[in-house]
PDB file of N, CA and C and ligand atoms in Angstrom:
ATOM      1  N   MET A 274       0.841  -1.189   0.000  1.00 60.00           N
ATOM      2  CA  MET A 274       0.000   0.000   0.000  1.00 60.00           C
ATOM      3  C   MET A 274       0.884   1.250   0.000  1.00 60.00           C
ATOM      4  N   ALA A 275       0.498   2.249  -0.752  1.00 75.00           N
ATOM      5  CA  ALA A 275       1.309   3.463  -0.861  1.00 75.00           C
ATOM      6  C   ALA A 275       1.284   4.245   0.446  1.00 75.00           C
ATOM      7  N   ASP A 276       2.405   4.905   0.707  1.00 93.00           N
ATOM      8  CA  ASP A 276       2.483   5.754   1.895  1.00 93.00           C
ATOM      9  C   ASP A 276       1.765   7.066   1.634  1.00 93.00           C
ATOM     10  N   VAL A 277       1.182   7.608   2.704  1.00 94.00           N
ATOM     11  CA  VAL A 277       0.562   8.927   2.616  1.00 94.00           C
ATOM     12  C   VAL A 277       1.515   9.930   3.242  1.00 94.00           C
ATOM     13  N   GLN A 278       1.822  10.972   2.490  1.00 96.00           N
ATOM     14  CA  GLN A 278       2.680  12.044   3.011  1.00 96.00           C
ATOM     15  C   GLN A 278       1.813  13.283   3.216  1.00 96.00           C
ATOM     16  N   TYR A 279       1.992  13.911   4.378  1.00 97.00           N
ATOM     17  CA  TYR A 279       1.154  15.066   4.721  1.00 97.00           C
ATOM     18  C   TYR A 279       1.896  16.372   4.474  1.00 97.00           C
ATOM     19  N   PHE A 280       1.142  17.364   3.998  1.00 97.00           N
ATOM     20  CA  PHE A 280       1.685  18.681   3.689  1.00 97.00           C
ATOM     21  C   PHE A 280       0.839  19.745   4.367  1.00 97.00           C
ATOM     22  N   ALA A 281       1.502  20.722   4.985  1.00 97.00           N
ATOM     23  CA  ALA A 281       0.782  21.828   5.622  1.00 97.00           C
ATOM     24  C   ALA A 281       0.161  22.716   4.551  1.00 97.00           C
ATOM     25  N   VAL A 282      -1.109  23.083   4.748  1.00 97.00           N
ATOM     26  CA  VAL A 282      -1.791  23.931   3.759  1.00 97.00           C
ATOM     27  C   VAL A 282      -2.278  25.246   4.350  1.00 97.00           C
ATOM     28  N   ALA A 283      -2.539  25.281   5.640  1.00 97.00           N
ATOM     29  CA  ALA A 283      -3.112  26.484   6.244  1.00 97.00           C
ATOM     30  C   ALA A 283      -3.129  26.266   7.745  1.00 97.00           C
ATOM     31  N   THR A 284      -3.501  27.320   8.479  1.00 97.00           N
ATOM     32  CA  THR A 284      -3.750  27.150   9.906  1.00 97.00           C
ATOM     33  C   THR A 284      -5.256  27.107  10.124  1.00 97.00           C
ATOM     34  N   THR A 285      -5.635  26.610  11.284  1.00 97.00           N
ATOM     35  CA  THR A 285      -7.079  26.512  11.570  1.00 97.00           C
ATOM     36  C   THR A 285      -7.732  27.891  11.584  1.00 97.00           C
ATOM     37  N   ALA A 286      -6.942  28.936  11.878  1.00 97.00           N
ATOM     38  CA  ALA A 286      -7.502  30.291  11.895  1.00 97.00           C
ATOM     39  C   ALA A 286      -7.765  30.820  10.488  1.00 97.00           C
ATOM     40  N   ASP A 287      -7.164  30.196   9.479  1.00 97.00           N
ATOM     41  CA  ASP A 287      -7.308  30.692   8.102  1.00 97.00           C
ATOM     42  C   ASP A 287      -8.650  30.329   7.481  1.00 97.00           C
ATOM     43  N   ILE A 288      -9.312  29.300   8.003  1.00 97.00           N
ATOM     44  CA  ILE A 288     -10.524  28.791   7.352  1.00 97.00           C
ATOM     45  C   ILE A 288     -11.644  28.753   8.392  1.00 97.00           C
ATOM     46  N   GLU A 289     -12.587  29.671   8.261  1.00 96.00           N
ATOM     47  CA  GLU A 289     -13.708  29.742   9.201  1.00 96.00           C
ATOM     48  C   GLU A 289     -14.698  28.613   8.908  1.00 96.00           C
ATOM     49  N   PRO A 290     -15.513  28.227   9.896  1.00 97.00           N
ATOM     50  CA  PRO A 290     -16.567  27.241   9.621  1.00 97.00           C
ATOM     51  C   PRO A 290     -17.426  27.689   8.432  1.00 97.00           C
ATOM     52  N   GLY A 291     -17.650  26.765   7.518  1.00 97.00           N
ATOM     53  CA  GLY A 291     -18.447  27.072   6.323  1.00 97.00           C
ATOM     54  C   GLY A 291     -17.641  27.592   5.161  1.00 97.00           C
ATOM     55  N   GLU A 292     -16.334  27.816   5.391  1.00 97.00           N
ATOM     56  CA  GLU A 292     -15.503  28.366   4.314  1.00 97.00           C
ATOM     57  C   GLU A 292     -14.751  27.280   3.559  1.00 97.00           C
ATOM     58  N   VAL A 293     -14.380  27.647   2.332  1.00 97.00           N
ATOM     59  CA  VAL A 293     -13.597  26.773   1.456  1.00 97.00           C
ATOM     60  C   VAL A 293     -12.291  27.496   1.146  1.00 97.00           C
ATOM     61  N   PHE A 294     -11.175  26.794   1.256  1.00 97.00           N
ATOM     62  CA  PHE A 294      -9.841  27.371   1.058  1.00 97.00           C
ATOM     63  C   PHE A 294      -9.156  26.576  -0.041  1.00 97.00           C
ATOM     64  N   ILE A 295      -8.752  27.253  -1.085  1.00 97.00           N
ATOM     65  CA  ILE A 295      -8.119  26.565  -2.211  1.00 97.00           C
ATOM     66  C   ILE A 295      -6.604  26.524  -1.991  1.00 97.00           C
ATOM     67  N   ALA A 296      -6.038  25.346  -2.172  1.00 96.00           N
ATOM     68  CA  ALA A 296      -4.597  25.182  -1.952  1.00 96.00           C
ATOM     69  C   ALA A 296      -4.009  24.299  -3.051  1.00 96.00           C
ATOM     70  N   ASP A 297      -2.760  24.598  -3.390  1.00 96.00           N
ATOM     71  CA  ASP A 297      -2.000  23.745  -4.299  1.00 96.00           C
ATOM     72  C   ASP A 297      -1.092  22.875  -3.436  1.00 96.00           C
ATOM     73  N   VAL A 298      -1.322  21.578  -3.465  1.00 94.00           N
ATOM     74  CA  VAL A 298      -0.536  20.661  -2.653  1.00 94.00           C
ATOM     75  C   VAL A 298       0.235  19.743  -3.594  1.00 94.00           C
ATOM     76  N   GLU A 299       1.522  20.017  -3.732  1.00 92.00           N
ATOM     77  CA  GLU A 299       2.371  19.199  -4.614  1.00 92.00           C
ATOM     78  C   GLU A 299       1.791  19.122  -6.033  1.00 92.00           C
ATOM     79  N   GLY A 300       1.225  20.231  -6.489  1.00 95.00           N
ATOM     80  CA  GLY A 300       0.683  20.268  -7.840  1.00 95.00           C
ATOM     81  C   GLY A 300      -0.752  19.807  -7.960  1.00 95.00           C
ATOM     82  N   VAL A 301      -1.364  19.420  -6.846  1.00 96.00           N
ATOM     83  CA  VAL A 301      -2.770  19.012  -6.849  1.00 96.00           C
ATOM     84  C   VAL A 301      -3.607  20.156  -6.278  1.00 96.00           C
ATOM     85  N   GLN A 302      -4.574  20.636  -7.059  1.00 97.00           N
ATOM     86  CA  GLN A 302      -5.446  21.698  -6.575  1.00 97.00           C
ATOM     87  C   GLN A 302      -6.508  21.080  -5.670  1.00 97.00           C
ATOM     88  N   MET A 303      -6.590  21.607  -4.452  1.00 97.00           N
ATOM     89  CA  MET A 303      -7.539  21.073  -3.474  1.00 97.00           C
ATOM     90  C   MET A 303      -8.415  22.167  -2.907  1.00 97.00           C
ATOM     91  N   ALA A 304      -9.616  21.771  -2.522  1.00 98.00           N
ATOM     92  CA  ALA A 304     -10.518  22.646  -1.787  1.00 98.00           C
ATOM     93  C   ALA A 304     -10.592  22.101  -0.364  1.00 98.00           C
ATOM     94  N   VAL A 305     -10.034  22.860   0.585  1.00 98.00           N
ATOM     95  CA  VAL A 305     -10.023  22.446   1.991  1.00 98.00           C
ATOM     96  C   VAL A 305     -11.212  23.119   2.669  1.00 98.00           C
ATOM     97  N   CYS A 306     -12.023  22.308   3.339  1.00 98.00           N
ATOM     98  CA  CYS A 306     -13.336  22.758   3.804  1.00 98.00           C
ATOM     99  C   CYS A 306     -13.438  22.628   5.322  1.00 98.00           C
ATOM    100  N   ASN A 307     -13.984  23.670   5.949  1.00 98.00           N
ATOM    101  CA  ASN A 307     -14.246  23.622   7.388  1.00 98.00           C
ATOM    102  C   ASN A 307     -15.732  23.341   7.593  1.00 98.00           C
ATOM    103  N   VAL A 308     -16.030  22.128   8.045  1.00 98.00           N
ATOM    104  CA  VAL A 308     -17.416  21.731   8.315  1.00 98.00           C
ATOM    105  C   VAL A 308     -17.602  21.744   9.833  1.00 98.00           C
ATOM    106  N   ASP A 309     -18.103  22.849  10.327  1.00 96.00           N
ATOM    107  CA  ASP A 309     -18.382  22.976  11.768  1.00 96.00           C
ATOM    108  C   ASP A 309     -17.174  22.603  12.628  1.00 96.00           C
ATOM    109  N   GLY A 310     -15.983  23.034  12.181  1.00 96.00           N
ATOM    110  CA  GLY A 310     -14.774  22.811  12.973  1.00 96.00           C
ATOM    111  C   GLY A 310     -13.972  21.596  12.573  1.00 96.00           C
ATOM    112  N   ASP A 311     -14.529  20.741  11.722  1.00 97.00           N
ATOM    113  CA  ASP A 311     -13.772  19.601  11.208  1.00 97.00           C
ATOM    114  C   ASP A 311     -13.345  19.909   9.771  1.00 97.00           C
ATOM    115  N   PHE A 312     -12.150  19.466   9.406  1.00 98.00           N
ATOM    116  CA  PHE A 312     -11.589  19.826   8.113  1.00 98.00           C
ATOM    117  C   PHE A 312     -11.580  18.626   7.166  1.00 98.00           C
ATOM    118  N   TYR A 313     -11.918  18.916   5.905  1.00 98.00           N
ATOM    119  CA  TYR A 313     -11.955  17.903   4.851  1.00 98.00           C
ATOM    120  C   TYR A 313     -11.327  18.505   3.600  1.00 98.00           C
ATOM    121  N   ALA A 314     -10.805  17.639   2.741  1.00 98.00           N
ATOM    122  CA  ALA A 314     -10.217  18.126   1.489  1.00 98.00           C
ATOM    123  C   ALA A 314     -10.743  17.302   0.324  1.00 98.00           C
ATOM    124  N   ILE A 315     -11.117  18.011  -0.730  1.00 98.00           N
ATOM    125  CA  ILE A 315     -11.529  17.367  -1.978  1.00 98.00           C
ATOM    126  C   ILE A 315     -10.712  17.970  -3.116  1.00 98.00           C
ATOM    127  N   ARG A 316     -10.666  17.256  -4.220  1.00 98.00           N
ATOM    128  CA  ARG A 316      -9.991  17.808  -5.395  1.00 98.00           C
ATOM    129  C   ARG A 316     -10.766  19.034  -5.863  1.00 98.00           C
ATOM    130  N   ASP A 317     -10.059  20.093  -6.183  1.00 98.00           N
ATOM    131  CA  ASP A 317     -10.725  21.335  -6.588  1.00 98.00           C
ATOM    132  C   ASP A 317     -11.064  21.302  -8.071  1.00 98.00           C
ATOM    133  N   ALA A 318     -11.889  20.323  -8.430  1.00 98.00           N
ATOM    134  CA  ALA A 318     -12.320  20.193  -9.816  1.00 98.00           C
ATOM    135  C   ALA A 318     -13.642  19.428  -9.814  1.00 98.00           C
ATOM    136  N   CYS A 319     -14.704  20.130 -10.139  1.00 98.00           N
ATOM    137  CA  CYS A 319     -16.017  19.481 -10.226  1.00 98.00           C
ATOM    138  C   CYS A 319     -15.969  18.370 -11.264  1.00 98.00           C
ATOM    139  N   THR A 320     -16.564  17.228 -10.942  1.00 98.00           N
ATOM    140  CA  THR A 320     -16.512  16.096 -11.876  1.00 98.00           C
ATOM    141  C   THR A 320     -17.465  16.273 -13.053  1.00 98.00           C
ATOM    142  N   HIS A 321     -18.278  17.321 -13.048  1.00 98.00           N
ATOM    143  CA  HIS A 321     -19.135  17.570 -14.209  1.00 98.00           C
ATOM    144  C   HIS A 321     -18.333  18.194 -15.343  1.00 98.00           C
ATOM    145  N   ASP A 322     -17.679  19.347 -15.065  1.00 97.00           N
ATOM    146  CA  ASP A 322     -16.943  20.021 -16.135  1.00 97.00           C
ATOM    147  C   ASP A 322     -15.711  20.736 -15.609  1.00 97.00           C
ATOM    148  N   GLY A 323     -15.206  20.301 -14.458  1.00 97.00           N
ATOM    149  CA  GLY A 323     -13.904  20.760 -13.998  1.00 97.00           C
ATOM    150  C   GLY A 323     -13.856  22.089 -13.291  1.00 97.00           C
ATOM    151  N   ALA A 324     -15.007  22.674 -12.945  1.00 98.00           N
ATOM    152  CA  ALA A 324     -14.987  23.989 -12.300  1.00 98.00           C
ATOM    153  C   ALA A 324     -14.311  23.931 -10.940  1.00 98.00           C
ATOM    154  N   SER A 325     -13.702  25.068 -10.570  1.00 98.00           N
ATOM    155  CA  SER A 325     -13.143  25.222  -9.231  1.00 98.00           C
ATOM    156  C   SER A 325     -14.274  25.520  -8.250  1.00 98.00           C
ATOM    157  N   PHE A 326     -14.024  25.149  -7.002  1.00 97.00           N
ATOM    158  CA  PHE A 326     -14.988  25.461  -5.936  1.00 97.00           C
ATOM    159  C   PHE A 326     -14.593  26.744  -5.199  1.00 97.00           C
ATOM    160  N   ASP A 327     -13.767  27.578  -5.827  1.00 95.00           N
ATOM    161  CA  ASP A 327     -13.228  28.730  -5.103  1.00 95.00           C
ATOM    162  C   ASP A 327     -14.259  29.815  -4.830  1.00 95.00           C
ATOM    163  N   GLN A 328     -15.334  29.858  -5.575  1.00 90.00           N
ATOM    164  CA  GLN A 328     -16.324  30.919  -5.386  1.00 90.00           C
ATOM    165  C   GLN A 328     -17.563  30.381  -4.681  1.00 90.00           C
ATOM    166  N   THR A 329     -17.386  29.469  -3.761  1.00 92.00           N
ATOM    167  CA  THR A 329     -18.554  28.899  -3.106  1.00 92.00           C
ATOM    168  C   THR A 329     -18.305  28.743  -1.615  1.00 92.00           C
ATOM    169  N   ASP A 330     -19.382  28.531  -0.887  1.00 86.00           N
ATOM    170  CA  ASP A 330     -19.322  28.263   0.545  1.00 86.00           C
ATOM    171  C   ASP A 330     -19.976  26.905   0.792  1.00 86.00           C
ATOM    172  N   LEU A 331     -19.942  26.507   2.076  1.00 97.00           N
ATOM    173  CA  LEU A 331     -20.532  25.226   2.458  1.00 97.00           C
ATOM    174  C   LEU A 331     -21.878  25.439   3.141  1.00 97.00           C
ATOM    175  N   GLU A 332     -22.746  24.455   2.999  1.00 97.00           N
ATOM    176  CA  GLU A 332     -23.937  24.356   3.855  1.00 97.00           C
ATOM    177  C   GLU A 332     -23.806  23.022   4.567  1.00 97.00           C
ATOM    178  N   GLY A 333     -23.365  23.052   5.831  1.00 97.00           N
ATOM    179  CA  GLY A 333     -23.017  21.807   6.500  1.00 97.00           C
ATOM    180  C   GLY A 333     -21.911  21.146   5.704  1.00 97.00           C
ATOM    181  N   PRO A 334     -22.037  19.855   5.377  1.00 98.00           N
ATOM    182  CA  PRO A 334     -21.010  19.175   4.604  1.00 98.00           C
ATOM    183  C   PRO A 334     -21.194  19.318   3.087  1.00 98.00           C
ATOM    184  N   GLU A 335     -22.187  20.102   2.651  1.00 98.00           N
ATOM    185  CA  GLU A 335     -22.510  20.175   1.224  1.00 98.00           C
ATOM    186  C   GLU A 335     -21.804  21.354   0.568  1.00 98.00           C
ATOM    187  N   ILE A 336     -21.172  21.055  -0.589  1.00 98.00           N
ATOM    188  CA  ILE A 336     -20.538  22.097  -1.379  1.00 98.00           C
ATOM    189  C   ILE A 336     -21.251  22.168  -2.723  1.00 98.00           C
ATOM    190  N   PHE A 337     -21.468  23.392  -3.182  1.00 97.00           N
ATOM    191  CA  PHE A 337     -22.235  23.627  -4.404  1.00 97.00           C
ATOM    192  C   PHE A 337     -21.284  24.123  -5.485  1.00 97.00           C
ATOM    193  N   CYS A 338     -21.291  23.456  -6.630  1.00 97.00           N
ATOM    194  CA  CYS A 338     -20.460  23.911  -7.731  1.00 97.00           C
ATOM    195  C   CYS A 338     -20.999  25.245  -8.234  1.00 97.00           C
ATOM    196  N   PRO A 339     -20.131  26.258  -8.327  1.00 96.00           N
ATOM    197  CA  PRO A 339     -20.623  27.572  -8.746  1.00 96.00           C
ATOM    198  C   PRO A 339     -20.984  27.645 -10.223  1.00 96.00           C
ATOM    199  N   ARG A 340     -20.562  26.656 -11.021  1.00 96.00           N
ATOM    200  CA  ARG A 340     -20.806  26.773 -12.461  1.00 96.00           C
ATOM    201  C   ARG A 340     -22.209  26.302 -12.843  1.00 96.00           C
ATOM    202  N   HIS A 341     -22.577  25.087 -12.479  1.00 97.00           N
ATOM    203  CA  HIS A 341     -23.900  24.572 -12.879  1.00 97.00           C
ATOM    204  C   HIS A 341     -24.706  24.024 -11.713  1.00 97.00           C
ATOM    205  N   GLY A 342     -24.163  24.105 -10.498  1.00 96.00           N
ATOM    206  CA  GLY A 342     -24.959  23.789  -9.324  1.00 96.00           C
ATOM    207  C   GLY A 342     -24.917  22.366  -8.802  1.00 96.00           C
ATOM    208  N   ALA A 343     -23.998  21.538  -9.289  1.00 98.00           N
ATOM    209  CA  ALA A 343     -23.880  20.196  -8.715  1.00 98.00           C
ATOM    210  C   ALA A 343     -23.545  20.304  -7.221  1.00 98.00           C
ATOM    211  N   VAL A 344     -23.961  19.287  -6.474  1.00 98.00           N
ATOM    212  CA  VAL A 344     -23.747  19.292  -5.032  1.00 98.00           C
ATOM    213  C   VAL A 344     -22.973  18.033  -4.649  1.00 98.00           C
ATOM    214  N   PHE A 345     -21.960  18.206  -3.788  1.00 98.00           N
ATOM    215  CA  PHE A 345     -21.162  17.090  -3.286  1.00 98.00           C
ATOM    216  C   PHE A 345     -21.132  17.140  -1.769  1.00 98.00           C
ATOM    217  N   ASP A 346     -20.948  15.964  -1.165  1.00 98.00           N
ATOM    218  CA  ASP A 346     -20.688  15.851   0.269  1.00 98.00           C
ATOM    219  C   ASP A 346     -19.171  15.857   0.447  1.00 98.00           C
ATOM    220  N   VAL A 347     -18.622  16.890   1.076  1.00 98.00           N
ATOM    221  CA  VAL A 347     -17.157  16.986   1.166  1.00 98.00           C
ATOM    222  C   VAL A 347     -16.567  15.961   2.122  1.00 98.00           C
ATOM    223  N   THR A 348     -17.394  15.335   2.964  1.00 98.00           N
ATOM    224  CA  THR A 348     -16.865  14.340   3.893  1.00 98.00           C
ATOM    225  C   THR A 348     -16.626  12.989   3.215  1.00 98.00           C
ATOM    226  N   SER A 349     -17.294  12.763   2.094  1.00 98.00           N
ATOM    227  CA  SER A 349     -17.158  11.478   1.401  1.00 98.00           C
ATOM    228  C   SER A 349     -16.834  11.624  -0.084  1.00 98.00           C
ATOM    229  N   GLY A 350     -17.071  12.814  -0.645  1.00 98.00           N
ATOM    230  CA  GLY A 350     -16.919  13.027  -2.077  1.00 98.00           C
ATOM    231  C   GLY A 350     -18.158  12.672  -2.871  1.00 98.00           C
ATOM    232  N   ALA A 351     -19.169  12.127  -2.218  1.00 98.00           N
ATOM    233  CA  ALA A 351     -20.360  11.644  -2.920  1.00 98.00           C
ATOM    234  C   ALA A 351     -21.126  12.782  -3.599  1.00 98.00           C
ATOM    235  N   VAL A 352     -21.726  12.438  -4.731  1.00 98.00           N
ATOM    236  CA  VAL A 352     -22.600  13.386  -5.433  1.00 98.00           C
ATOM    237  C   VAL A 352     -23.957  13.408  -4.739  1.00 98.00           C
ATOM    238  N   LEU A 353     -24.433  14.612  -4.445  1.00 98.00           N
ATOM    239  CA  LEU A 353     -25.767  14.761  -3.850  1.00 98.00           C
ATOM    240  C   LEU A 353     -26.740  15.423  -4.799  1.00 98.00           C
ATOM    241  N   GLY A 354     -26.214  16.055  -5.857  1.00 97.00           N
ATOM    242  CA  GLY A 354     -27.110  16.751  -6.777  1.00 97.00           C
ATOM    243  C   GLY A 354     -26.510  16.874  -8.163  1.00 97.00           C
ATOM    244  N   ALA A 355     -27.352  16.740  -9.195  1.00 95.00           N
ATOM    245  CA  ALA A 355     -26.961  16.851 -10.599  1.00 95.00           C
ATOM    246  C   ALA A 355     -26.493  18.285 -10.893  1.00 95.00           C
ATOM    247  N   PRO A 356     -25.765  18.468 -12.008  1.00 98.00           N
ATOM    248  CA  PRO A 356     -25.565  17.534 -13.116  1.00 98.00           C
ATOM    249  C   PRO A 356     -24.339  16.616 -12.989  1.00 98.00           C
ATOM    250  N   ALA A 357     -23.531  16.712 -11.961  1.00 97.00           N
ATOM    251  CA  ALA A 357     -22.414  15.775 -11.825  1.00 97.00           C
ATOM    252  C   ALA A 357     -22.970  14.385 -11.509  1.00 97.00           C
ATOM    253  N   ASN A 358     -22.272  13.349 -11.978  1.00 96.00           N
ATOM    254  CA  ASN A 358     -22.716  12.003 -11.628  1.00 96.00           C
ATOM    255  C   ASN A 358     -21.584  11.110 -11.154  1.00 96.00           C
ATOM    256  N   ALA A 359     -20.397  11.686 -10.958  1.00 98.00           N
ATOM    257  CA  ALA A 359     -19.269  10.925 -10.420  1.00 98.00           C
ATOM    258  C   ALA A 359     -18.769  11.615  -9.162  1.00 98.00           C
ATOM    259  N   PRO A 360     -18.372  10.842  -8.147  1.00 98.00           N
ATOM    260  CA  PRO A 360     -17.874  11.459  -6.922  1.00 98.00           C
ATOM    261  C   PRO A 360     -16.574  12.213  -7.166  1.00 98.00           C
ATOM    262  N   VAL A 361     -16.316  13.173  -6.297  1.00 98.00           N
ATOM    263  CA  VAL A 361     -15.076  13.932  -6.371  1.00 98.00           C
ATOM    264  C   VAL A 361     -14.054  13.269  -5.435  1.00 98.00           C
ATOM    265  N   ASP A 362     -12.774  13.312  -5.827  1.00 98.00           N
ATOM    266  CA  ASP A 362     -11.720  12.707  -4.997  1.00 98.00           C
ATOM    267  C   ASP A 362     -11.629  13.409  -3.644  1.00 98.00           C
ATOM    268  N   THR A 363     -11.369  12.623  -2.611  1.00 98.00           N
ATOM    269  CA  THR A 363     -11.139  13.179  -1.276  1.00 98.00           C
ATOM    270  C   THR A 363      -9.706  12.854  -0.845  1.00 98.00           C
ATOM    271  N   PHE A 364      -9.216  13.628   0.099  1.00 98.00           N
ATOM    272  CA  PHE A 364      -7.859  13.444   0.616  1.00 98.00           C
ATOM    273  C   PHE A 364      -7.913  13.448   2.140  1.00 98.00           C
ATOM    274  N   PRO A 365      -7.055  12.663   2.791  1.00 97.00           N
ATOM    275  CA  PRO A 365      -7.045  12.662   4.261  1.00 97.00           C
ATOM    276  C   PRO A 365      -6.533  13.990   4.801  1.00 97.00           C
ATOM    277  N   VAL A 366      -7.117  14.405   5.909  1.00 98.00           N
ATOM    278  CA  VAL A 366      -6.729  15.662   6.556  1.00 98.00           C
ATOM    279  C   VAL A 366      -6.446  15.367   8.025  1.00 98.00           C
ATOM    280  N   ARG A 367      -5.406  16.013   8.552  1.00 98.00           N
ATOM    281  CA  ARG A 367      -5.156  15.945   9.991  1.00 98.00           C
ATOM    282  C   ARG A 367      -4.770  17.342  10.459  1.00 98.00           C
ATOM    283  N   VAL A 368      -5.013  17.589  11.732  1.00 98.00           N
ATOM    284  CA  VAL A 368      -4.639  18.869  12.324  1.00 98.00           C
ATOM    285  C   VAL A 368      -3.565  18.595  13.363  1.00 98.00           C
ATOM    286  N   THR A 369      -2.412  19.231  13.177  1.00 97.00           N
ATOM    287  CA  THR A 369      -1.292  19.097  14.106  1.00 97.00           C
ATOM    288  C   THR A 369      -1.076  20.459  14.749  1.00 97.00           C
ATOM    289  N   GLY A 370      -1.357  20.567  16.050  1.00 97.00           N
ATOM    290  CA  GLY A 370      -1.357  21.885  16.677  1.00 97.00           C
ATOM    291  C   GLY A 370      -2.476  22.698  16.046  1.00 97.00           C
ATOM    292  N   ASN A 371      -2.118  23.812  15.408  1.00 97.00           N
ATOM    293  CA  ASN A 371      -3.142  24.578  14.676  1.00 97.00           C
ATOM    294  C   ASN A 371      -2.879  24.554  13.176  1.00 97.00           C
ATOM    295  N   THR A 372      -2.091  23.593  12.736  1.00 98.00           N
ATOM    296  CA  THR A 372      -1.762  23.484  11.316  1.00 98.00           C
ATOM    297  C   THR A 372      -2.599  22.396  10.655  1.00 98.00           C
ATOM    298  N   ILE A 373      -3.235  22.754   9.554  1.00 98.00           N
ATOM    299  CA  ILE A 373      -4.022  21.786   8.784  1.00 98.00           C
ATOM    300  C   ILE A 373      -3.101  21.144   7.760  1.00 98.00           C
ATOM    301  N   GLU A 374      -3.079  19.820   7.755  1.00 98.00           N
ATOM    302  CA  GLU A 374      -2.224  19.081   6.825  1.00 98.00           C
ATOM    303  C   GLU A 374      -3.085  18.140   5.985  1.00 98.00           C
ATOM    304  N   VAL A 375      -2.773  18.087   4.705  1.00 98.00           N
ATOM    305  CA  VAL A 375      -3.505  17.228   3.779  1.00 98.00           C
ATOM    306  C   VAL A 375      -2.568  16.145   3.260  1.00 98.00           C
ATOM    307  N   GLY A 376      -3.091  14.932   3.169  1.00 97.00           N
ATOM    308  CA  GLY A 376      -2.269  13.804   2.768  1.00 97.00           C
ATOM    309  C   GLY A 376      -2.409  13.449   1.310  1.00 97.00           C
ATOM    310  N   ILE A 377      -1.290  13.098   0.715  1.00 95.00           N
ATOM    311  CA  ILE A 377      -1.257  12.625  -0.663  1.00 95.00           C
ATOM    312  C   ILE A 377      -0.516  11.297  -0.678  1.00 95.00           C
ATOM    313  N   GLN A 378      -1.059  10.343  -1.440  1.00 89.00           N
ATOM    314  CA  GLN A 378      -0.369   9.058  -1.565  1.00 89.00           C
ATOM    315  C   GLN A 378       0.855   9.235  -2.441  1.00 89.00           C
ATOM    316  N   GLN A 379       1.974   8.703  -1.964  1.00 82.00           N
ATOM    317  CA  GLN A 379       3.245   8.845  -2.693  1.00 82.00           C
ATOM    318  C   GLN A 379       3.552   7.572  -3.460  1.00 82.00           C
TER     319      GLN A 379
HETATM  320  S1  LIG B 471     -18.861  22.172 -13.707  1.00 68.24           S
HETATM  321 FE1  LIG B 471     -19.723  21.764 -11.767  1.00 68.24          FE
HETATM  322  S2  LIG B 471     -21.827  21.405 -12.175  1.00 68.24           S
HETATM  323 FE2  LIG B 471     -20.946  21.781 -14.126  1.00 68.24          FE
END
């Protein structure tokens, strides 16, 4: 099984509950999400047509694509609303002190 390497992306103070923070992690664009104090990361590319999630906020664990309105659950990547029909990639997140770190398989 591949090792997961973690990279610091932000501090907990940088991302308020309900906010989405876009980060480049080793060349992978990610949307790091604060869901009521818990952090999750998804690939910053809607599976419908590749839009970024940079111009959107969260409603609980739900993220809305700003381009055509697809809805995903950021905790699992699952599609909750059309027009997307494939889940979005998720990445492991851990908080060390006040630093948010996202994991990538090496
Ligand atoms: S690009 Fe996201 S719904 Fe179309």
